[in-house]
XYZ file of C-alpha atoms in Angstrom:
776
model
C 135.275 -35.469 -110.929
C 133.872 -32.785 -113.242
C 135.573 -29.577 -113.869
C 134.800 -26.750 -111.559
C 133.365 -29.102 -108.853
C 134.536 -27.945 -105.433
C 135.308 -30.122 -102.378
C 132.169 -28.894 -100.494
C 129.912 -30.034 -103.313
C 131.506 -33.459 -103.440
C 131.147 -33.872 -99.720
C 127.524 -32.780 -99.856
C 126.770 -35.304 -102.602
C 128.353 -38.052 -100.597
C 126.226 -37.197 -97.634
C 123.082 -37.170 -99.759
C 123.936 -40.575 -101.240
C 124.521 -42.012 -97.790
C 121.150 -40.665 -96.635
C 119.465 -42.164 -99.686
C 121.074 -45.523 -99.009
C 120.270 -45.477 -95.317
C 116.828 -43.766 -95.343
C 113.417 -45.318 -96.025
C 111.917 -44.672 -99.403
C 109.166 -42.501 -97.839
C 111.740 -40.061 -96.513
C 113.827 -39.704 -99.688
C 111.740 -36.781 -100.977
C 113.257 -34.075 -98.745
C 116.757 -35.363 -99.457
C 116.278 -35.193 -103.197
C 114.705 -31.765 -102.906
C 117.919 -30.517 -101.322
C 119.797 -31.604 -104.508
C 117.596 -29.362 -106.603
C 117.718 -26.519 -104.145
C 121.528 -26.230 -104.436
C 123.546 -24.504 -107.163
C 122.437 -24.564 -110.752
C 123.298 -27.747 -112.649
C 123.979 -29.380 -109.318
C 121.570 -32.144 -110.127
C 123.588 -33.090 -113.173
C 126.651 -33.438 -111.106
C 124.661 -35.406 -108.565
C 123.375 -37.757 -111.265
C 126.868 -38.366 -112.453
C 127.875 -39.035 -108.913
C 124.939 -41.366 -108.468
C 125.711 -43.362 -111.586
C 129.316 -43.652 -110.497
C 128.025 -45.029 -107.140
C 125.798 -47.515 -108.985
C 128.625 -48.786 -111.076
C 130.665 -49.176 -107.969
C 128.025 -51.349 -106.426
C 127.589 -53.437 -109.545
C 131.270 -54.219 -109.503
C 131.074 -55.273 -105.890
C 128.090 -57.521 -106.613
C 129.875 -59.089 -109.509
C 132.863 -59.794 -107.342
C 130.687 -61.349 -104.686
C 128.896 -63.621 -107.183
C 132.151 -64.723 -108.711
C 133.441 -65.655 -105.296
C 130.439 -67.835 -104.371
C 129.592 -69.310 -107.771
C 131.430 -72.635 -107.290
C 129.822 -73.298 -103.982
C 126.453 -72.594 -105.508
C 127.055 -75.034 -108.264
C 128.122 -77.681 -105.802
C 125.078 -77.133 -103.714
C 122.807 -77.512 -106.740
C 124.518 -80.737 -107.697
C 124.162 -82.084 -104.149
C 120.543 -81.044 -104.075
C 119.759 -82.973 -107.203
C 121.225 -86.076 -105.638
C 119.168 -85.599 -102.476
C 116.003 -85.204 -104.517
C 116.183 -88.722 -105.828
C 116.782 -90.043 -102.294
C 113.923 -87.916 -101.026
C 111.588 -89.443 -103.576
C 112.510 -92.908 -102.459
C 112.081 -91.878 -98.810
C 108.704 -90.383 -99.566
C 107.561 -93.624 -101.131
C 108.799 -95.542 -98.106
C 107.208 -93.072 -95.642
C 103.928 -93.187 -97.570
C 103.947 -96.944 -97.474
C 104.864 -97.026 -93.853
C 102.154 -94.465 -93.061
C 99.591 -96.526 -94.936
C 100.494 -99.641 -93.081
C 100.469 -97.713 -89.774
C 97.079 -96.184 -90.528
C 95.624 -99.552 -91.301
C 97.034 -100.984 -88.112
C 95.810 -98.019 -85.871
C 92.192 -97.882 -86.987
C 91.044 -100.435 -84.369
C 93.086 -98.745 -81.674
C 91.589 -95.414 -82.578
C 88.083 -96.840 -82.482
C 88.677 -98.461 -79.110
C 90.330 -95.276 -77.795
C 87.366 -93.180 -78.855
C 85.037 -95.662 -77.154
C 87.115 -95.479 -73.999
C 87.058 -91.693 -74.149
C 83.316 -91.699 -74.543
C 82.893 -94.045 -71.596
C 85.157 -91.936 -69.473
C 83.160 -88.830 -70.384
C 79.925 -90.628 -69.514
C 81.355 -91.823 -66.251
C 82.555 -88.349 -65.376
C 79.206 -86.839 -66.272
C 77.403 -89.435 -64.180
C 79.651 -88.756 -61.218
C 79.102 -85.023 -61.574
C 75.373 -85.575 -61.963
C 75.229 -87.791 -58.886
C 77.171 -85.218 -56.931
C 74.906 -82.377 -58.015
C 71.800 -84.484 -57.434
C 73.004 -85.215 -53.935
C 73.150 -81.456 -53.410
C 69.788 -80.841 -55.076
C 67.790 -83.664 -53.527
C 67.681 -82.062 -50.026
C 66.554 -78.825 -51.642
C 63.758 -80.579 -53.473
C 62.815 -82.554 -50.388
C 62.682 -79.387 -48.326
C 60.605 -77.612 -50.947
C 58.245 -80.576 -51.118
C 58.071 -80.529 -47.352
C 57.121 -76.846 -47.471
C 54.277 -77.678 -49.851
C 53.038 -80.505 -47.670
C 53.182 -78.337 -44.561
C 51.216 -75.598 -46.271
C 48.711 -78.139 -47.509
C 48.255 -79.438 -43.974
C 48.041 -75.791 -42.712
C 51.206 -76.102 -40.650
C 52.240 -72.617 -41.630
C 54.599 -71.963 -38.770
C 56.568 -75.139 -39.600
C 56.469 -74.229 -43.288
C 58.054 -70.870 -42.538
C 60.777 -72.484 -40.478
C 61.422 -74.955 -43.317
C 61.545 -72.127 -45.860
C 64.003 -70.272 -43.676
C 66.259 -73.356 -43.497
C 65.881 -73.932 -47.234
C 66.672 -70.353 -48.094
C 69.653 -69.929 -45.786
C 71.270 -73.397 -45.906
C 70.369 -75.444 -48.958
C 69.652 -73.045 -51.810
C 73.046 -71.248 -51.602
C 74.749 -74.584 -52.410
C 72.893 -75.000 -55.718
C 72.039 -71.410 -56.540
C 73.353 -71.803 -60.144
C 70.472 -74.036 -61.231
C 67.408 -72.588 -62.778
C 64.956 -74.498 -60.590
C 66.703 -73.013 -57.568
C 66.179 -69.569 -58.950
C 62.510 -70.407 -59.425
C 62.365 -71.632 -55.844
C 64.096 -68.496 -54.639
C 61.539 -66.411 -56.492
C 58.650 -68.492 -55.119
C 59.666 -68.349 -51.458
C 58.601 -64.668 -50.959
C 55.325 -65.462 -52.693
C 54.811 -68.447 -50.405
C 55.483 -66.248 -47.408
C 52.951 -63.711 -48.631
C 50.519 -66.527 -49.245
C 51.039 -67.769 -45.686
C 50.556 -64.223 -44.390
C 47.327 -63.898 -46.341
C 46.070 -67.287 -45.190
C 46.978 -66.604 -41.564
C 45.382 -63.166 -41.801
C 42.257 -64.756 -43.245
C 42.244 -67.208 -40.333
C 42.664 -64.281 -37.959
C 39.692 -62.522 -39.545
C 37.646 -65.699 -39.128
C 38.797 -65.822 -35.507
C 37.768 -62.218 -34.927
C 34.389 -62.934 -36.456
C 34.078 -66.059 -34.338
C 34.816 -64.285 -31.054
C 32.405 -61.533 -32.029
C 29.690 -64.153 -32.457
C 30.641 -66.027 -29.300
C 31.181 -62.963 -27.078
C 27.586 -63.193 -25.878
C 27.993 -66.827 -24.824
C 31.459 -66.267 -23.331
C 30.162 -63.333 -21.293
C 27.102 -65.318 -20.220
C 29.287 -68.158 -18.959
C 31.682 -65.772 -17.182
C 28.833 -63.864 -15.518
C 27.131 -67.115 -14.577
C 30.331 -68.329 -12.960
C 30.700 -65.058 -11.054
C 27.058 -65.094 -10.014
C 27.224 -68.685 -8.817
C 30.341 -67.921 -6.817
C 28.745 -64.827 -5.293
C 25.594 -66.759 -4.357
C 27.636 -69.581 -2.875
C 29.695 -67.171 -0.774
C 26.587 -65.414 0.478
C 24.869 -68.690 1.354
C 27.926 -69.820 3.307
C 28.003 -66.470 5.053
C 24.295 -66.767 5.790
C 24.729 -70.198 7.335
C 27.606 -69.036 9.519
C 25.953 -65.739 10.522
C 22.302 -66.641 10.884
C 21.164 -63.586 12.802
C 19.605 -60.386 11.600
C 20.905 -61.168 8.134
C 17.634 -62.999 7.501
C 16.203 -59.605 6.721
C 18.790 -59.202 3.995
C 17.904 -62.613 2.652
C 14.253 -61.635 2.558
C 15.132 -58.604 0.467
C 17.776 -60.262 -1.705
C 16.970 -61.014 -5.304
C 19.019 -64.212 -5.482
C 18.656 -65.807 -2.030
C 15.085 -67.013 -2.230
C 16.129 -70.519 -3.263
C 19.035 -70.753 -0.830
C 17.334 -69.665 2.408
C 16.920 -73.277 3.498
C 19.661 -74.818 1.375
C 21.270 -77.928 2.822
C 24.926 -78.930 2.262
C 23.702 -81.675 -0.081
C 21.773 -79.149 -2.179
C 24.778 -76.844 -2.287
C 26.936 -79.740 -3.442
C 24.410 -80.625 -6.161
C 24.325 -76.995 -7.296
C 28.111 -76.909 -7.347
C 28.271 -80.081 -9.461
C 25.668 -78.701 -11.832
C 27.656 -75.471 -12.042
C 30.843 -77.393 -12.888
C 29.034 -79.306 -15.621
C 27.391 -76.334 -17.243
C 29.938 -73.522 -17.065
C 32.251 -73.381 -20.072
C 35.331 -71.244 -20.440
C 36.367 -69.028 -23.321
C 38.799 -71.728 -24.510
C 35.915 -74.206 -24.684
C 33.856 -71.923 -26.885
C 36.531 -70.357 -29.108
C 39.628 -71.827 -30.784
C 42.452 -69.372 -30.100
C 44.981 -71.218 -32.288
C 44.506 -68.876 -35.300
C 45.632 -65.849 -33.321
C 48.587 -67.744 -31.835
C 49.554 -69.071 -35.269
C 49.214 -65.686 -36.920
C 51.271 -64.069 -34.170
C 54.090 -66.623 -34.605
C 53.983 -66.298 -38.383
C 54.233 -62.522 -38.354
C 56.955 -62.741 -35.717
C 59.027 -65.060 -37.914
C 58.448 -62.834 -40.915
C 59.686 -59.844 -38.924
C 56.328 -58.087 -39.236
C 55.006 -58.552 -35.702
C 54.365 -54.842 -35.215
C 52.065 -54.761 -38.252
C 50.122 -57.717 -36.895
C 49.841 -56.201 -33.429
C 48.603 -52.897 -34.851
C 46.076 -54.680 -37.072
C 44.790 -56.845 -34.229
C 44.428 -53.910 -31.840
C 42.780 -51.778 -34.511
C 40.253 -54.496 -35.294
C 39.532 -55.090 -31.615
C 38.957 -51.381 -31.098
C 36.433 -51.476 -33.939
C 34.752 -54.543 -32.431
C 34.689 -52.823 -29.059
C 32.846 -49.934 -30.658
C 30.298 -52.340 -32.150
C 29.881 -54.252 -28.888
C 29.266 -51.028 -26.977
C 26.449 -49.962 -29.294
C 23.191 -50.762 -27.453
C 19.940 -51.827 -29.029
C 17.318 -49.140 -29.282
C 14.787 -51.111 -27.203
C 17.303 -52.312 -24.623
C 15.498 -50.519 -21.807
C 12.291 -52.507 -22.311
C 13.427 -55.789 -20.716
C 16.257 -56.913 -18.493
C 17.225 -59.447 -21.144
C 18.273 -56.571 -23.384
C 20.619 -55.304 -20.681
C 21.869 -58.820 -19.921
C 22.702 -59.495 -23.567
C 24.466 -56.132 -23.781
C 26.579 -56.913 -20.718
C 27.242 -60.474 -21.881
C 28.785 -59.178 -25.086
C 30.979 -56.692 -23.234
C 32.107 -59.248 -20.657
C 32.830 -61.745 -23.419
C 34.919 -59.158 -25.238
C 37.085 -58.379 -22.212
C 37.358 -62.028 -21.143
C 38.852 -62.765 -24.567
C 41.203 -59.797 -24.236
C 42.266 -60.948 -20.782
C 42.971 -64.423 -22.140
C 44.978 -62.998 -25.046
C 46.841 -60.758 -22.594
C 47.990 -63.707 -20.488
C 48.389 -66.272 -23.276
C 50.555 -64.128 -25.593
C 53.526 -61.953 -24.960
C 52.927 -58.424 -26.050
C 50.107 -58.893 -28.557
C 47.972 -56.877 -26.168
C 49.310 -55.115 -23.109
C 47.747 -54.165 -19.828
C 47.912 -50.541 -20.934
C 45.966 -51.428 -24.111
C 43.271 -53.357 -22.224
C 43.023 -50.570 -19.643
C 42.617 -48.040 -22.449
C 39.871 -50.149 -24.018
C 38.223 -50.615 -20.628
C 38.265 -46.911 -19.785
C 36.798 -46.115 -23.189
C 34.188 -48.854 -22.766
C 33.414 -47.796 -19.202
C 32.672 -44.229 -20.253
C 30.439 -45.479 -23.053
C 28.693 -48.016 -20.798
C 27.987 -45.407 -18.127
C 26.584 -43.015 -20.740
C 24.412 -45.780 -22.235
C 23.121 -46.890 -18.842
C 22.345 -43.338 -17.801
C 20.381 -42.800 -20.981
C 18.495 -46.086 -21.133
C 17.893 -46.498 -17.415
C 16.267 -43.072 -17.377
C 13.468 -44.583 -19.510
C 12.773 -47.328 -16.951
C 9.583 -46.682 -15.043
C 9.235 -50.154 -13.523
C 11.147 -50.488 -10.216
C 11.342 -54.256 -10.666
C 13.125 -53.731 -13.980
C 15.480 -51.199 -12.386
C 16.202 -53.670 -9.583
C 16.921 -56.448 -12.065
C 19.154 -54.047 -13.972
C 21.029 -53.301 -10.766
C 21.523 -57.022 -10.122
C 22.838 -57.511 -13.652
C 25.212 -54.553 -13.263
C 26.492 -55.940 -9.941
C 27.182 -59.352 -11.489
C 28.777 -57.638 -14.469
C 30.978 -55.486 -12.219
C 31.965 -58.415 -10.008
C 32.812 -60.495 -13.073
C 35.108 -57.899 -14.615
C 36.582 -57.038 -11.239
C 37.614 -60.688 -11.017
C 39.559 -60.178 -14.242
C 41.421 -57.201 -12.805
C 39.374 -54.328 -14.246
C 38.500 -51.283 -12.141
C 34.733 -51.062 -11.587
C 34.487 -48.330 -8.963
C 32.794 -46.007 -11.463
C 30.122 -48.642 -12.062
C 29.296 -48.744 -8.369
C 29.192 -44.942 -8.396
C 26.748 -45.224 -11.278
C 24.692 -47.671 -9.237
C 24.319 -44.975 -6.611
C 22.864 -42.723 -9.309
C 20.582 -45.523 -10.504
C 19.612 -46.068 -6.865
C 18.223 -42.533 -6.822
C 16.314 -43.318 -9.998
C 15.144 -46.611 -8.466
C 13.873 -44.693 -5.464
C 12.046 -42.329 -7.824
C 10.333 -45.259 -9.536
C 9.490 -46.702 -6.131
C 8.035 -43.378 -5.075
C 5.889 -43.292 -8.216
C 4.778 -46.876 -7.656
C 3.927 -46.236 -4.017
C 2.120 -43.054 -4.992
C -0.251 -45.249 -6.982
C -0.489 -47.651 -4.036
C -1.260 -44.825 -1.608
C -3.882 -43.369 -3.944
C -5.520 -46.786 -4.219
C -5.526 -47.150 -0.423
C -7.074 -43.729 0.001
C -9.671 -44.451 -2.680
C -10.684 -47.750 -1.079
C -10.805 -46.385 2.491
C -14.221 -45.718 3.986
C -12.749 -43.206 6.468
C -14.522 -44.845 9.376
C -12.959 -46.215 12.564
C -11.844 -49.832 12.208
C -14.245 -52.187 13.996
C -12.921 -55.214 15.900
C -15.676 -57.697 16.666
C -13.472 -60.141 18.580
C -9.996 -60.697 19.959
C -8.724 -62.237 16.748
C -9.641 -59.215 14.656
C -8.201 -56.936 17.302
C -4.881 -58.790 17.374
C -4.734 -58.851 13.595
C -4.960 -55.053 13.451
C -2.403 -54.702 16.253
C 0.017 -56.973 14.363
C -0.205 -54.777 11.291
C 0.026 -51.426 13.018
C 1.756 -50.464 16.289
C -1.255 -49.157 18.191
C -1.244 -49.069 21.991
C -4.191 -47.710 23.968
C -4.892 -49.086 27.440
C -8.392 -47.610 27.514
C -9.283 -49.307 24.225
C -7.899 -52.599 25.499
C -10.167 -52.405 28.555
C -13.277 -51.819 26.461
C -15.457 -54.828 25.695
C -15.932 -56.144 22.171
C -16.918 -54.949 19.690
C -14.295 -52.224 19.769
C -13.403 -49.447 17.389
C -9.955 -48.198 16.635
C -9.763 -44.416 16.202
C -8.028 -44.823 12.841
C -9.480 -45.998 9.559
C -8.299 -48.989 7.532
C -5.886 -46.880 5.475
C -3.550 -46.395 8.456
C -2.424 -50.047 8.901
C -2.339 -50.403 5.114
C -0.074 -47.375 4.759
C 2.144 -48.570 7.619
C 2.453 -51.960 5.958
C 3.312 -50.294 2.639
C 5.982 -48.260 4.396
C 7.640 -51.480 5.523
C 7.288 -52.925 2.026
C 8.880 -49.807 0.627
C 11.797 -50.125 3.051
C 12.263 -53.751 2.006
C 12.135 -52.758 -1.659
C 14.629 -49.966 -1.085
C 16.880 -52.371 0.824
C 16.941 -54.741 -2.140
C 18.811 -52.182 -4.198
C 21.313 -51.413 -1.445
C 22.310 -55.060 -1.287
C 25.624 -56.069 -2.910
C 26.715 -52.455 -3.425
C 29.669 -53.035 -1.095
C 28.433 -50.350 1.267
C 28.706 -50.255 5.043
C 25.724 -50.774 7.330
C 25.820 -47.092 8.211
C 25.617 -46.076 4.552
C 22.776 -48.540 3.940
C 20.959 -47.211 7.002
C 21.384 -43.671 5.717
C 20.087 -44.706 2.266
C 17.014 -46.352 3.761
C 16.208 -43.396 5.986
C 16.652 -40.876 3.164
C 14.441 -42.848 0.788
C 11.839 -43.301 3.528
C 11.933 -39.570 4.177
C 11.298 -38.975 0.493
C 8.337 -41.333 0.700
C 7.054 -39.325 3.634
C 7.759 -35.790 2.485
C 6.999 -36.162 -1.211
C 4.879 -39.157 -2.043
C 2.654 -39.589 0.982
C 2.517 -35.858 1.593
C 1.556 -35.217 -2.031
C -1.092 -37.953 -1.957
C -2.520 -36.551 1.259
C -2.602 -33.050 -0.158
C -4.383 -34.265 -3.298
C -6.778 -36.352 -1.235
C -7.643 -33.453 1.018
C -8.422 -31.205 -1.950
C -10.724 -33.677 -3.686
C -14.312 -32.534 -3.999
C -15.898 -35.751 -2.749
C -13.973 -35.632 0.534
C -16.393 -34.312 3.131
C -15.956 -32.963 6.614
C -16.228 -36.409 8.176
C -13.495 -37.732 5.934
C -11.292 -34.729 6.667
C -11.714 -35.258 10.397
C -10.728 -38.905 9.979
C -7.719 -37.889 7.875
C -6.507 -35.631 10.683
C -6.894 -38.474 13.159
C -5.100 -40.869 10.793
C -2.153 -38.546 10.264
C -1.817 -38.068 14.018
C -1.410 -41.810 14.558
C 0.834 -42.222 11.532
C 3.060 -39.526 12.949
C 3.266 -41.433 16.228
C 4.142 -44.621 14.298
C 7.234 -43.046 12.697
C 9.371 -43.965 15.692
C 8.443 -47.616 15.098
C 9.561 -47.269 11.489
C 12.890 -45.954 12.734
C 13.181 -48.986 15.023
C 12.301 -51.209 12.073
C 15.132 -49.724 9.988
C 17.504 -50.045 12.949
C 16.678 -53.756 13.277
C 17.437 -54.260 9.594
C 20.729 -52.406 9.464
C 21.946 -52.955 13.048
C 22.931 -49.286 13.193
C 22.255 -47.661 16.506
C 19.894 -44.677 16.306
C 22.250 -42.810 18.624
C 24.866 -42.682 15.875
C 25.940 -39.119 15.201
C 25.174 -39.106 11.484
C 21.952 -41.103 11.640
C 19.204 -39.463 9.592
C 15.865 -38.979 11.350
C 12.476 -39.505 9.757
C 10.584 -36.342 8.953
C 7.184 -37.677 10.026
C 6.445 -34.739 12.295
C 6.662 -32.098 9.569
C 5.001 -34.283 6.919
C 1.904 -35.156 8.898
C 1.761 -31.743 10.507
C 1.572 -30.163 7.058
C -1.095 -32.665 6.048
C -3.115 -31.864 9.165
C -2.800 -28.155 8.509
C -4.006 -28.694 4.980
C -6.894 -30.845 6.224
C -7.766 -28.255 8.837
C -7.704 -25.518 6.227
C -9.889 -27.663 3.983
C -12.283 -28.233 6.886
C -12.563 -24.492 7.358
C -13.058 -24.013 3.643
C -15.689 -26.734 3.328
C -17.521 -25.496 6.435
C -17.613 -22.025 4.973
C -18.716 -23.421 1.626
C -21.503 -25.368 3.322
C -22.531 -22.246 5.217
C -22.612 -20.410 1.884
C -24.916 -23.082 0.491
C -27.334 -22.561 3.375
C -27.048 -18.778 3.050
C -28.028 -19.085 -0.598
C -31.294 -20.636 0.571
C -32.142 -17.479 2.525
C -35.214 -15.729 1.183
C -35.836 -12.561 3.174
C -38.747 -10.276 2.397
C -36.864 -7.045 2.901
C -39.950 -4.867 2.746
C -42.029 -6.800 5.265
C -43.832 -4.695 7.879
C -43.851 -7.169 10.727
C -41.455 -10.075 11.568
C -42.668 -13.698 11.443
C -41.995 -14.194 15.133
C -39.608 -17.060 14.593
C -36.158 -17.555 13.070
C -35.762 -18.350 9.365
C -35.892 -22.004 8.355
C -32.582 -21.947 6.451
C -30.792 -20.650 9.545
C -32.236 -23.318 11.813
C -31.146 -25.988 9.314
C -27.690 -24.421 9.223
C -27.415 -24.394 13.012
C -28.530 -28.046 13.181
C -25.906 -28.919 10.569
C -23.204 -27.136 12.534
C -24.208 -28.879 15.763
C -24.000 -32.346 14.155
C -20.747 -31.466 12.426
C -19.074 -30.232 15.577
C -20.085 -33.404 17.357
C -17.874 -35.284 14.877
C -15.004 -33.037 15.903
C -14.819 -34.636 19.351
C -11.868 -36.819 18.264
C -9.969 -33.854 16.878
C -7.417 -31.931 18.896
C -9.184 -29.207 20.915
C -7.619 -26.297 19.096
C -8.630 -27.665 15.701
C -12.286 -28.009 16.712
C -12.303 -24.600 18.363
C -10.695 -22.959 15.365
C -13.189 -24.622 13.027
C -16.096 -23.508 15.184
C -14.816 -19.928 15.463
C -14.119 -19.817 11.725
C -17.642 -21.052 10.946
C -19.268 -18.485 13.244
C -17.193 -15.647 11.844
C -17.974 -16.678 8.302
C -21.683 -16.916 9.132
C -21.573 -13.473 10.711
C -19.746 -12.017 7.721
C -22.168 -13.654 5.269
C -25.189 -12.302 7.113
C -23.629 -8.852 7.175
C -23.115 -9.044 3.428
C -26.771 -9.918 2.962
C -27.709 -6.652 4.677
C -25.248 -4.687 2.592
C -25.973 -6.440 -0.702
C -26.326 -3.871 -3.487
C -29.188 -5.856 -4.989
C -31.232 -5.097 -1.871
C -32.485 -1.563 -2.488
C -34.798 -1.091 0.534
C -35.024 -2.721 3.933
C -37.949 -2.257 6.257
C -37.816 -2.218 10.018
C -39.863 -5.445 10.010
C -37.108 -7.075 7.969
C -34.521 -5.781 10.447
C -36.495 -7.332 13.294
C -36.796 -10.655 11.434
C -33.078 -10.559 10.738
C -32.522 -9.892 14.428
C -34.384 -13.102 15.319
C -31.912 -15.060 13.129
C -28.938 -13.360 14.774
C -30.377 -14.227 18.190
C -30.406 -17.913 17.140
C -26.786 -17.597 16.063
C -25.899 -16.082 19.445
C -27.760 -18.847 21.244
C -25.847 -21.420 19.209
C -22.550 -19.726 20.109
C -23.459 -19.586 23.790
C -24.404 -23.300 23.816
C -20.673 -24.171 23.544
C -20.943 -26.474 20.489
C -17.214 -27.167 20.906
C -15.807 -27.303 24.413
C -12.859 -25.189 25.444
C -14.020 -21.638 24.753
C -13.616 -19.165 27.594
C -16.661 -17.050 28.485
C -18.472 -15.504 25.551
C -15.497 -15.747 23.186
C -17.523 -17.523 20.519
C -20.381 -14.980 20.762
C -17.974 -12.194 19.844
C -18.080 -13.558 16.296
C -21.565 -11.932 15.978
C -20.789 -8.703 17.881
C -20.629 -6.605 14.710
C -24.104 -7.733 13.676
C -25.484 -7.343 17.181
C -24.329 -3.734 17.617
C -25.463 -2.783 14.120
C -28.955 -4.270 14.625
C -29.262 -2.737 18.097
C -28.401 0.660 16.664
C -31.187 0.455 14.088
C -33.774 -1.256 16.237
C -33.366 1.141 19.200
C -32.629 3.986 16.816
C -30.005 5.250 19.211
C -28.161 7.482 16.843
C -27.458 10.192 19.344
C -25.518 7.825 21.546
C -23.702 6.382 18.500
C -22.680 9.796 17.294
C -21.814 11.113 20.713
C -19.604 8.131 21.640
C -18.125 7.576 18.176
C -14.402 6.974 18.336
C -14.330 6.261 22.070
C -13.138 2.922 23.426
C -16.155 2.699 25.718
C -18.655 3.339 22.937
C -21.740 1.105 23.022
C -21.571 0.808 19.256
C -17.813 0.554 18.931
C -17.945 -2.257 16.266
C -20.383 -0.339 14.008
C -18.572 1.108 11.023
C -20.032 4.479 9.903
C -19.967 3.521 6.225
C -21.798 0.272 7.044
C -24.377 2.138 9.088
C -24.819 4.702 6.331
C -25.345 2.038 3.637
C -27.977 0.297 5.718
C -29.573 3.586 6.641
C -29.962 4.493 2.978
C -31.895 1.292 2.438
C -34.365 2.032 5.207
C -37.786 3.467 4.411
C -38.303 7.267 4.906
C -34.640 7.562 4.019
C -34.628 11.304 3.302
C -36.227 12.219 6.619
C -33.839 10.072 8.586
C -30.864 11.308 6.671
C -31.831 14.887 7.431
C -32.129 14.046 11.076
C -28.749 12.282 11.225
C -26.888 15.036 9.406
C -28.427 17.737 11.570
C -27.255 15.905 14.652
C -23.759 15.595 13.119
C -23.631 19.379 12.488
C -24.503 20.119 16.070
């Protein structure tokens, strides 16, 4: 140990050497740094210590080598011996290996062949196994294709469902299966498109065939209705013959035998086709099943209902000229009936595709549209025959749809409205008929030369007169030919009105009320209007007016027979509380009043014509000594005219006579007071007095019987008193008694007297005299 080296330093160096020996080379740096960080020259002492440690180790190594050197030598010697043996062994092993390789080549070749065969066999077995799994898949897929090709789409969907859920999962790892899996949705969409296309074709087909379907359905309903009514007619062959006479469909069946009915029934069975015969419903069934399987039934139902709503809108659109012929209406109804017959079939043949609520909604919508269309188009109908045919078509249409469970009460309510329109058209038609009858009438009593002619008139008009029956031939009825013609037309009108009431499902009381109301309209409006127009025509003279009054009197009496006629048709007792009465009394009474007024007017007009012929010489000095010619002609005319009035009611003739006399008196008074006449001589007054005397003589001759005393002469009292005043020149009496009830000149008006006085000659002198008397 070096001099001055302490025990702590030695110990520290030992520790450092141990760390160096036991520590990795990467961690030696810090240890060595601690040697240099110690006391000065410490590293020298450490190096000395390190070299001493190295020498120590060298000695130990040398000792170890010396100890094992002999064994090493022996091992080397032994190894050299083994090497020669190993060479020999190597030669032997190489030779043996060569011989073994030569011997194993065939075995190896055969083994490889066996291995290859085994691999092939295994692959074949695997292939067969997989093919056994794949073949059903391919067969099913091929089956799907064949089913689609043969349009068996429902079966194809079922096959696809089986393929997708059962077979494809077993072989899902193969690429063709993936292709199939991808194709199946496309096939389903293709089937949906094809089925939807078929559905569209079906919808188009039923739209085209709706007319024919509806025609067949309405024909079936009509045939059934006719058959039922014929059976009813045969079992109740009483007063119902009147209904048959007025029915539109019973003309052929009135005398139908059971054999004919059987032939008609067989013909009906041969001709009538159903909706299934005309339209193939399989597309809608198929499409419904397909969409149901695909889980998209709701979409299909919505599409179908939406399309049918659109078709309903198209079906309900009428043609613009539909109101011109009944065929237009029939075609319109055929389409609607066909539409709802198809819907009814779909309703009962499918479950839920359409519901009763859906069909009722469509029907209510259609019904509102139909009623609006019929109201509009029927309002253009002016031909009652067309309106009647329309009613018959509507009845068949309503009965047909009622048989399919649709409510048609609103249609029958509409028929009541159309009935009013039908009555209006009848009234217009009969107005023309009445005008033609009036135009063709000669307004002369009907002659009956023999019994046959007499009975013929009696059969046409209910006329009963015992005095006329006792008279010898030739006889004359008091009425003209228009009376039996009008009575006959009344019965024809009742028959025509009854035709519309048939098949409206109304009671006999309601039908009776309808007939009476329509007949009253014919009386109060049509006939009354025609009579009023006839009476006011210029060419109708006094003779014609007198005959019109006589005619209306007998027509009024015949109204009770019309009531009996209606009662026989409807079998409703006239004593029923709510039975409507005919208004013949008021109708013909108004016509007579109008005719009477026209008689008065025409008489006055004729009097005016004669008055216009008057040609007085107002300044004449002496009268002619006889009445004026125009006045004598007028009086002769009045005498002959009043002789015609013998068949009139007494009051009418008396009123006409009084009216004529008053008008004549007034007209003659106006001639005296005419402003164009400036002067009147006393001679003219005396001539005028002669004319008034003739008028008074005419009035006193009682041209019309029934006047009491001198009632008719009072019509000329104003003229008489005025003329007497001037001819006697009794002004003092006139002025003295003026205003007294007992005055001789009570009817002389002072203003009238003054006007006439001014026209007299020597006017100023007479005026002075009159005024002086007034002052006194």
